[in-house]
Amino acid sequence: MELRQLNYVIQIALEKNFSRAAEKLHIAQPSLSQQLSKLEQEIGVLLFRRTTNSVELTQAGQVFVDKSQAILDAIEQLKQEMDDMAQMRRGRLVVGTLPITGSHILPLVLPVFGAQYPQIEVVLVEDTTAKLEQLTASGGTDLSLLSLPLIDSSLSYEPFLEEEICLAVPPQHPLAKREDPIDISELQEEPFIGLKRGQGFRQITVDLCEQSGFSPRIVFESSNIETIQSLVAGGMGIAFVPQMLTRIKGSEFAPTYLPLNQKPTRTLVVASRKGRYLSKAADAFIRTLNKTISSINN
């Protein structure tokens, strides 16, 4: 059994297609099929069920993929640790981020980090909260910028920013003229516009409403909170919005933002897998992140 064969199996499992897997691995499809057959003969079990339309993992195949990911991740961590001990001048850091959060945070952090550590290559992975948690837990990212709560118990985290959540309403909405803070319980009959399932702020919206005694009536969903704000401005509903993501008053498609009586907040964290070796590059990135955000808040 060779390490490259572990990579082959993982890629086939991800793509569920031999042609696409071979393309991603930069090898010919017949060679990939041959390597898989050779491996299955060596270990004595079938890893995939092959049909004309699909490639699915067997039970043994799922175990093999899980163990292979752990092995390859451990090897990568060992390389990082040895590189650090040898004080290598090159490095690679894979950072996961929510698209909108990253667009506001990373332009502040990456220039500072790049100036201090020009030898470190930073690779960004943008995805949903649920997918980023999976990637972080499996070693697909070294670090990920997420918001609480985290679902995966295998992750550890360090908070770097707490910000207030406000209510966004259409400019013509009756609440838009209110001067006193809005109580969330007043919103029970309102149509909400929310992020799609699997995104952390979607759950925050649901939790805030349920804590006030009702479930939000979500009439539109989007994967982009900027789209949500435009829909609110257009009169399609209301939404909760983190303070950092609010639009400048008077700009095109800007809703009216109102304070909430409960003063809810969301906490942004940098997450990694518990027990995972954090390279010097990862540690330096966290320090830069905390220092940059702290200087802005002060």
Tab-separated table of C-alpha atoms in Angstrom:
chain	number	residue	atom	x	y	z
A	1	MET	CA	0.000	0.000	0.000
A	2	GLU	CA	1.384	3.391	-1.036
A	3	LEU	CA	0.500	6.904	0.143
A	4	ARG	CA	-0.471	7.942	-3.376
A	5	GLN	CA	-3.074	5.176	-3.397
A	6	LEU	CA	-4.669	6.700	-0.294
A	7	ASN	CA	-4.950	9.977	-2.178
A	8	TYR	CA	-6.469	8.175	-5.160
A	9	VAL	CA	-9.223	6.601	-3.040
A	10	ILE	CA	-10.022	9.888	-1.285
A	11	GLN	CA	-10.310	11.737	-4.596
A	12	ILE	CA	-12.568	9.087	-6.128
A	13	ALA	CA	-14.769	9.258	-3.033
A	14	LEU	CA	-14.997	13.049	-3.322
A	15	GLU	CA	-15.772	13.133	-7.036
A	16	LYS	CA	-17.826	9.904	-7.222
A	17	ASN	CA	-16.553	9.677	-10.765
A	18	PHE	CA	-13.346	8.119	-12.121
A	19	SER	CA	-12.908	10.608	-14.977
A	20	ARG	CA	-13.187	13.689	-12.763
A	21	ALA	CA	-10.972	12.109	-10.091
A	22	ALA	CA	-8.307	11.254	-12.658
A	23	GLU	CA	-8.435	14.802	-13.998
A	24	LYS	CA	-7.967	16.268	-10.509
A	25	LEU	CA	-5.097	13.849	-9.826
A	26	HIS	CA	-3.475	14.581	-13.221
A	27	ILE	CA	-3.300	10.923	-14.209
A	28	ALA	CA	-4.975	8.873	-16.924
A	29	GLN	CA	-8.288	7.233	-16.016
A	30	PRO	CA	-7.157	3.705	-16.971
A	31	SER	CA	-4.126	4.128	-14.699
A	32	LEU	CA	-6.371	5.262	-11.829
A	33	SER	CA	-8.702	2.287	-12.290
A	34	GLN	CA	-5.708	-0.055	-12.404
A	35	GLN	CA	-4.243	1.371	-9.196
A	36	LEU	CA	-7.576	0.998	-7.403
A	37	SER	CA	-7.994	-2.599	-8.537
A	38	LYS	CA	-4.443	-3.359	-7.422
A	39	LEU	CA	-5.125	-1.856	-4.001
A	40	GLU	CA	-8.425	-3.727	-3.568
A	41	GLN	CA	-6.717	-7.000	-4.439
A	42	GLU	CA	-3.923	-6.261	-1.965
A	43	ILE	CA	-6.230	-5.498	0.986
A	44	GLY	CA	-8.877	-8.063	0.034
A	45	VAL	CA	-11.965	-5.831	0.179
A	46	LEU	CA	-14.044	-3.866	-2.302
A	47	LEU	CA	-13.830	-0.118	-1.658
A	48	PHE	CA	-16.369	1.110	-4.236
A	49	ARG	CA	-19.576	-0.121	-5.816
A	50	ARG	CA	-19.364	0.693	-9.511
A	51	THR	CA	-22.394	1.073	-11.763
A	52	THR	CA	-22.817	2.692	-15.151
A	53	ASN	CA	-24.055	5.900	-13.518
A	54	SER	CA	-22.319	6.141	-10.144
A	55	VAL	CA	-19.400	5.248	-7.926
A	56	GLU	CA	-20.340	4.763	-4.271
A	57	LEU	CA	-18.237	3.857	-1.233
A	58	THR	CA	-18.813	0.501	0.403
A	59	GLN	CA	-18.811	0.291	4.191
A	60	ALA	CA	-15.183	-0.843	4.066
A	61	GLY	CA	-14.474	2.000	1.643
A	62	GLN	CA	-15.820	4.604	4.077
A	63	VAL	CA	-13.584	3.241	6.835
A	64	PHE	CA	-10.636	3.287	4.437
A	65	VAL	CA	-11.302	6.918	3.440
A	66	ASP	CA	-11.646	8.066	7.062
A	67	LYS	CA	-8.417	6.339	8.101
A	68	SER	CA	-6.589	7.534	4.984
A	69	GLN	CA	-7.537	11.148	5.651
A	70	ALA	CA	-6.251	10.816	9.209
A	71	ILE	CA	-2.969	9.279	7.984
A	72	LEU	CA	-2.355	11.911	5.313
A	73	ASP	CA	-3.251	14.702	7.722
A	74	ALA	CA	-0.835	13.318	10.320
A	75	ILE	CA	1.934	13.204	7.698
A	76	GLU	CA	1.212	16.807	6.692
A	77	GLN	CA	1.326	17.896	10.326
A	78	LEU	CA	4.636	16.074	10.771
A	79	LYS	CA	6.053	17.901	7.749
A	80	GLN	CA	4.899	21.234	9.171
A	81	GLU	CA	6.424	20.506	12.547
A	82	MET	CA	9.721	19.433	11.010
A	83	ASP	CA	9.738	22.520	8.778
A	84	ASP	CA	9.231	24.699	11.839
A	85	MET	CA	11.981	22.940	13.738
A	86	ALA	CA	14.302	23.377	10.793
A	87	GLN	CA	13.269	27.056	10.583
A	88	MET	CA	12.323	26.725	6.946
A	89	ARG	CA	11.827	30.008	5.129
A	90	ARG	CA	8.878	28.756	3.158
A	91	GLY	CA	5.446	27.736	4.314
A	92	ARG	CA	1.829	27.276	3.272
A	93	LEU	CA	-1.239	28.159	5.300
A	94	VAL	CA	-4.773	27.122	4.300
A	95	VAL	CA	-7.387	29.463	5.807
A	96	GLY	CA	-11.117	28.778	5.591
A	97	THR	CA	-13.549	31.663	5.697
A	98	LEU	CA	-17.188	32.536	5.218
A	99	PRO	CA	-17.304	34.597	1.986
A	100	ILE	CA	-18.830	37.812	3.369
A	101	THR	CA	-16.980	37.677	6.697
A	102	GLY	CA	-13.744	37.102	4.834
A	103	SER	CA	-14.380	40.039	2.524
A	104	HIS	CA	-14.535	42.368	5.540
A	105	ILE	CA	-11.852	40.830	7.785
A	106	LEU	CA	-9.159	39.497	5.460
A	107	PRO	CA	-8.409	42.750	3.573
A	108	LEU	CA	-7.394	44.160	6.951
A	109	VAL	CA	-5.342	41.143	8.067
A	110	LEU	CA	-3.678	39.683	4.965
A	111	PRO	CA	-1.656	42.778	3.945
A	112	VAL	CA	-0.210	43.008	7.465
A	113	PHE	CA	0.510	39.278	7.586
A	114	GLY	CA	2.004	39.293	4.068
A	115	ALA	CA	4.325	42.183	4.908
A	116	GLN	CA	5.596	40.430	8.035
A	117	TYR	CA	5.767	36.915	6.580
A	118	PRO	CA	6.288	37.219	2.795
A	119	GLN	CA	7.593	33.643	2.661
A	120	ILE	CA	4.235	32.183	3.714
A	121	GLU	CA	1.772	31.288	0.953
A	122	VAL	CA	-1.819	31.802	2.147
A	123	VAL	CA	-4.501	29.725	0.416
A	124	LEU	CA	-8.121	30.812	1.002
A	125	VAL	CA	-11.053	28.393	1.032
A	126	GLU	CA	-14.513	30.009	1.002
A	127	ASP	CA	-17.550	27.920	1.888
A	128	THR	CA	-20.559	27.575	4.177
A	129	THR	CA	-20.231	27.181	7.945
A	130	ALA	CA	-21.141	23.486	7.819
A	131	LYS	CA	-18.620	22.712	5.067
A	132	LEU	CA	-15.845	24.713	6.728
A	133	GLU	CA	-16.378	22.859	10.000
A	134	GLN	CA	-16.001	19.568	8.107
A	135	LEU	CA	-12.873	20.771	6.322
A	136	THR	CA	-11.296	22.054	9.538
A	137	ALA	CA	-12.067	18.827	11.384
A	138	SER	CA	-10.578	16.699	8.593
A	139	GLY	CA	-7.457	18.840	8.107
A	140	GLY	CA	-8.668	20.412	4.855
A	141	THR	CA	-7.908	23.811	6.354
A	142	ASP	CA	-5.340	24.754	8.988
A	143	LEU	CA	-7.624	27.449	10.420
A	144	SER	CA	-11.125	28.713	9.684
A	145	LEU	CA	-12.846	31.988	10.507
A	146	LEU	CA	-16.306	31.050	11.781
A	147	SER	CA	-19.070	32.348	14.017
A	148	LEU	CA	-20.406	30.688	17.151
A	149	PRO	CA	-22.021	28.324	17.822
A	150	LEU	CA	-19.852	25.554	16.348
A	151	ILE	CA	-21.532	22.181	15.845
A	152	ASP	CA	-18.460	19.933	15.502
A	153	SER	CA	-17.165	19.031	18.973
A	154	SER	CA	-13.743	18.111	17.554
A	155	LEU	CA	-12.954	21.785	16.960
A	156	SER	CA	-11.330	24.223	19.338
A	157	TYR	CA	-11.583	27.968	18.848
A	158	GLU	CA	-10.319	31.362	19.942
A	159	PRO	CA	-12.665	34.399	19.788
A	160	PHE	CA	-11.319	37.449	17.988
A	161	LEU	CA	-14.360	39.705	17.546
A	162	GLU	CA	-17.746	40.227	19.193
A	163	GLU	CA	-20.160	42.511	17.380
A	164	GLU	CA	-23.713	43.662	17.882
A	165	ILE	CA	-26.568	42.361	15.748
A	166	CYS	CA	-29.135	44.877	14.511
A	167	LEU	CA	-32.470	44.674	12.726
A	168	ALA	CA	-32.715	45.624	9.047
A	169	VAL	CA	-36.120	46.771	7.776
A	170	PRO	CA	-37.317	48.405	4.540
A	171	PRO	CA	-37.017	52.227	4.673
A	172	GLN	CA	-40.805	52.501	4.269
A	173	HIS	CA	-41.578	49.984	7.050
A	174	PRO	CA	-43.557	51.376	10.049
A	175	LEU	CA	-40.757	50.288	12.396
A	176	ALA	CA	-38.247	52.403	10.450
A	177	LYS	CA	-39.509	55.527	12.214
A	178	ARG	CA	-39.151	54.059	15.703
A	179	GLU	CA	-36.608	55.815	17.898
A	180	ASP	CA	-36.520	53.319	20.757
A	181	PRO	CA	-34.958	49.832	20.431
A	182	ILE	CA	-37.114	47.068	18.962
A	183	ASP	CA	-38.017	44.043	21.051
A	184	ILE	CA	-37.621	40.827	19.068
A	185	SER	CA	-40.991	39.575	20.334
A	186	GLU	CA	-42.618	42.359	18.253
A	187	LEU	CA	-41.414	40.664	15.058
A	188	GLN	CA	-43.498	37.498	15.354
A	189	GLU	CA	-45.777	38.332	12.400
A	190	GLU	CA	-43.045	39.782	10.192
A	191	PRO	CA	-41.685	38.017	7.076
A	192	PHE	CA	-37.976	37.249	7.507
A	193	ILE	CA	-35.294	36.925	4.866
A	194	GLY	CA	-32.581	34.530	5.994
A	195	LEU	CA	-29.432	32.754	4.975
A	196	LYS	CA	-29.749	29.201	3.701
A	197	ARG	CA	-29.416	26.233	6.040
A	198	GLY	CA	-25.829	25.297	6.859
A	199	GLN	CA	-24.747	28.897	7.404
A	200	GLY	CA	-23.956	29.934	10.960
A	201	PHE	CA	-25.881	33.203	10.958
A	202	ARG	CA	-29.038	31.368	9.818
A	203	GLN	CA	-28.999	29.506	13.133
A	204	ILE	CA	-28.390	32.738	15.053
A	205	THR	CA	-31.520	34.225	13.450
A	206	VAL	CA	-33.604	31.186	14.393
A	207	ASP	CA	-32.229	31.092	17.940
A	208	LEU	CA	-32.906	34.805	18.579
A	209	CYS	CA	-36.533	34.409	17.528
A	210	GLU	CA	-37.091	31.173	19.433
A	211	GLN	CA	-35.649	32.750	22.571
A	212	SER	CA	-38.395	35.370	22.198
A	213	GLY	CA	-41.115	32.736	21.889
A	214	PHE	CA	-41.648	32.213	18.159
A	215	SER	CA	-40.144	30.655	15.052
A	216	PRO	CA	-39.267	33.128	12.273
A	217	ARG	CA	-41.418	32.981	9.135
A	218	ILE	CA	-38.657	32.909	6.527
A	219	VAL	CA	-40.125	33.860	3.140
A	220	PHE	CA	-36.890	34.173	1.150
A	221	GLU	CA	-33.486	32.525	1.507
A	222	SER	CA	-30.102	33.444	0.075
A	223	SER	CA	-26.529	32.240	0.480
A	224	ASN	CA	-25.351	35.866	0.468
A	225	ILE	CA	-26.161	38.366	3.202
A	226	GLU	CA	-25.586	41.235	0.743
A	227	THR	CA	-28.466	39.889	-1.354
A	228	ILE	CA	-30.557	39.651	1.803
A	229	GLN	CA	-29.964	43.317	2.577
A	230	SER	CA	-30.958	44.323	-0.957
A	231	LEU	CA	-34.179	42.298	-0.657
A	232	VAL	CA	-34.929	43.967	2.666
A	233	ALA	CA	-34.319	47.401	1.124
A	234	GLY	CA	-36.708	46.427	-1.659
A	235	GLY	CA	-39.483	45.743	0.831
A	236	MET	CA	-39.500	41.935	0.717
A	237	GLY	CA	-39.072	41.386	4.468
A	238	ILE	CA	-36.845	42.031	7.463
A	239	ALA	CA	-33.564	40.471	8.615
A	240	PHE	CA	-31.015	40.415	11.385
A	241	VAL	CA	-27.634	41.759	10.239
A	242	PRO	CA	-24.238	41.826	12.007
A	243	GLN	CA	-23.055	45.378	12.624
A	244	MET	CA	-19.911	44.865	10.546
A	245	LEU	CA	-21.940	44.061	7.441
A	246	THR	CA	-24.357	46.993	7.508
A	247	ARG	CA	-24.374	49.324	4.525
A	248	ILE	CA	-23.695	53.032	4.543
A	249	LYS	CA	-26.854	55.070	5.045
A	250	GLY	CA	-28.068	56.535	1.787
A	251	SER	CA	-26.277	54.013	-0.428
A	252	GLU	CA	-28.251	52.169	-3.090
A	253	PHE	CA	-30.479	49.379	-1.722
A	254	ALA	CA	-29.639	50.192	1.878
A	255	PRO	CA	-32.253	49.125	4.447
A	256	THR	CA	-32.912	51.001	7.661
A	257	TYR	CA	-31.008	49.577	10.620
A	258	LEU	CA	-32.524	49.553	14.087
A	259	PRO	CA	-31.092	48.588	17.489
A	260	LEU	CA	-32.608	45.613	19.296
A	261	ASN	CA	-33.724	45.811	22.904
A	262	GLN	CA	-31.932	42.538	23.762
A	263	LYS	CA	-28.612	43.840	22.365
A	264	PRO	CA	-27.711	40.457	20.813
A	265	THR	CA	-24.197	39.844	19.554
A	266	ARG	CA	-22.367	37.322	17.417
A	267	THR	CA	-18.879	36.071	18.166
A	268	LEU	CA	-16.366	35.445	15.391
A	269	VAL	CA	-13.715	32.837	16.134
A	270	VAL	CA	-10.666	31.295	14.527
A	271	ALA	CA	-11.150	27.537	14.726
A	272	SER	CA	-8.824	24.561	14.373
A	273	ARG	CA	-9.049	20.881	15.149
A	274	LYS	CA	-8.424	19.881	18.759
A	275	GLY	CA	-5.002	18.337	19.175
A	276	ARG	CA	-3.817	19.434	15.731
A	277	TYR	CA	-0.294	20.778	15.550
A	278	LEU	CA	-0.450	24.472	14.680
A	279	SER	CA	2.476	25.553	12.553
A	280	LYS	CA	4.394	28.739	13.214
A	281	ALA	CA	2.607	30.203	10.201
A	282	ALA	CA	-0.813	29.422	11.746
A	283	ASP	CA	0.243	30.813	15.101
A	284	ALA	CA	1.573	33.971	13.443
A	285	PHE	CA	-1.682	34.402	11.505
A	286	ILE	CA	-3.757	34.191	14.713
A	287	ARG	CA	-1.512	36.769	16.414
A	288	THR	CA	-1.790	39.097	13.416
A	289	LEU	CA	-5.568	38.649	13.311
A	290	ASN	CA	-5.996	39.463	17.002
A	291	LYS	CA	-3.628	42.438	16.869
A	292	THR	CA	-5.268	43.907	13.754
A	293	ILE	CA	-8.834	43.565	15.065
A	294	SER	CA	-7.802	44.909	18.478
A	295	SER	CA	-6.229	48.013	16.910
A	296	ILE	CA	-9.423	48.692	14.925
A	297	ASN	CA	-11.682	48.322	17.966
A	298	ASN	CA	-9.471	50.624	20.017
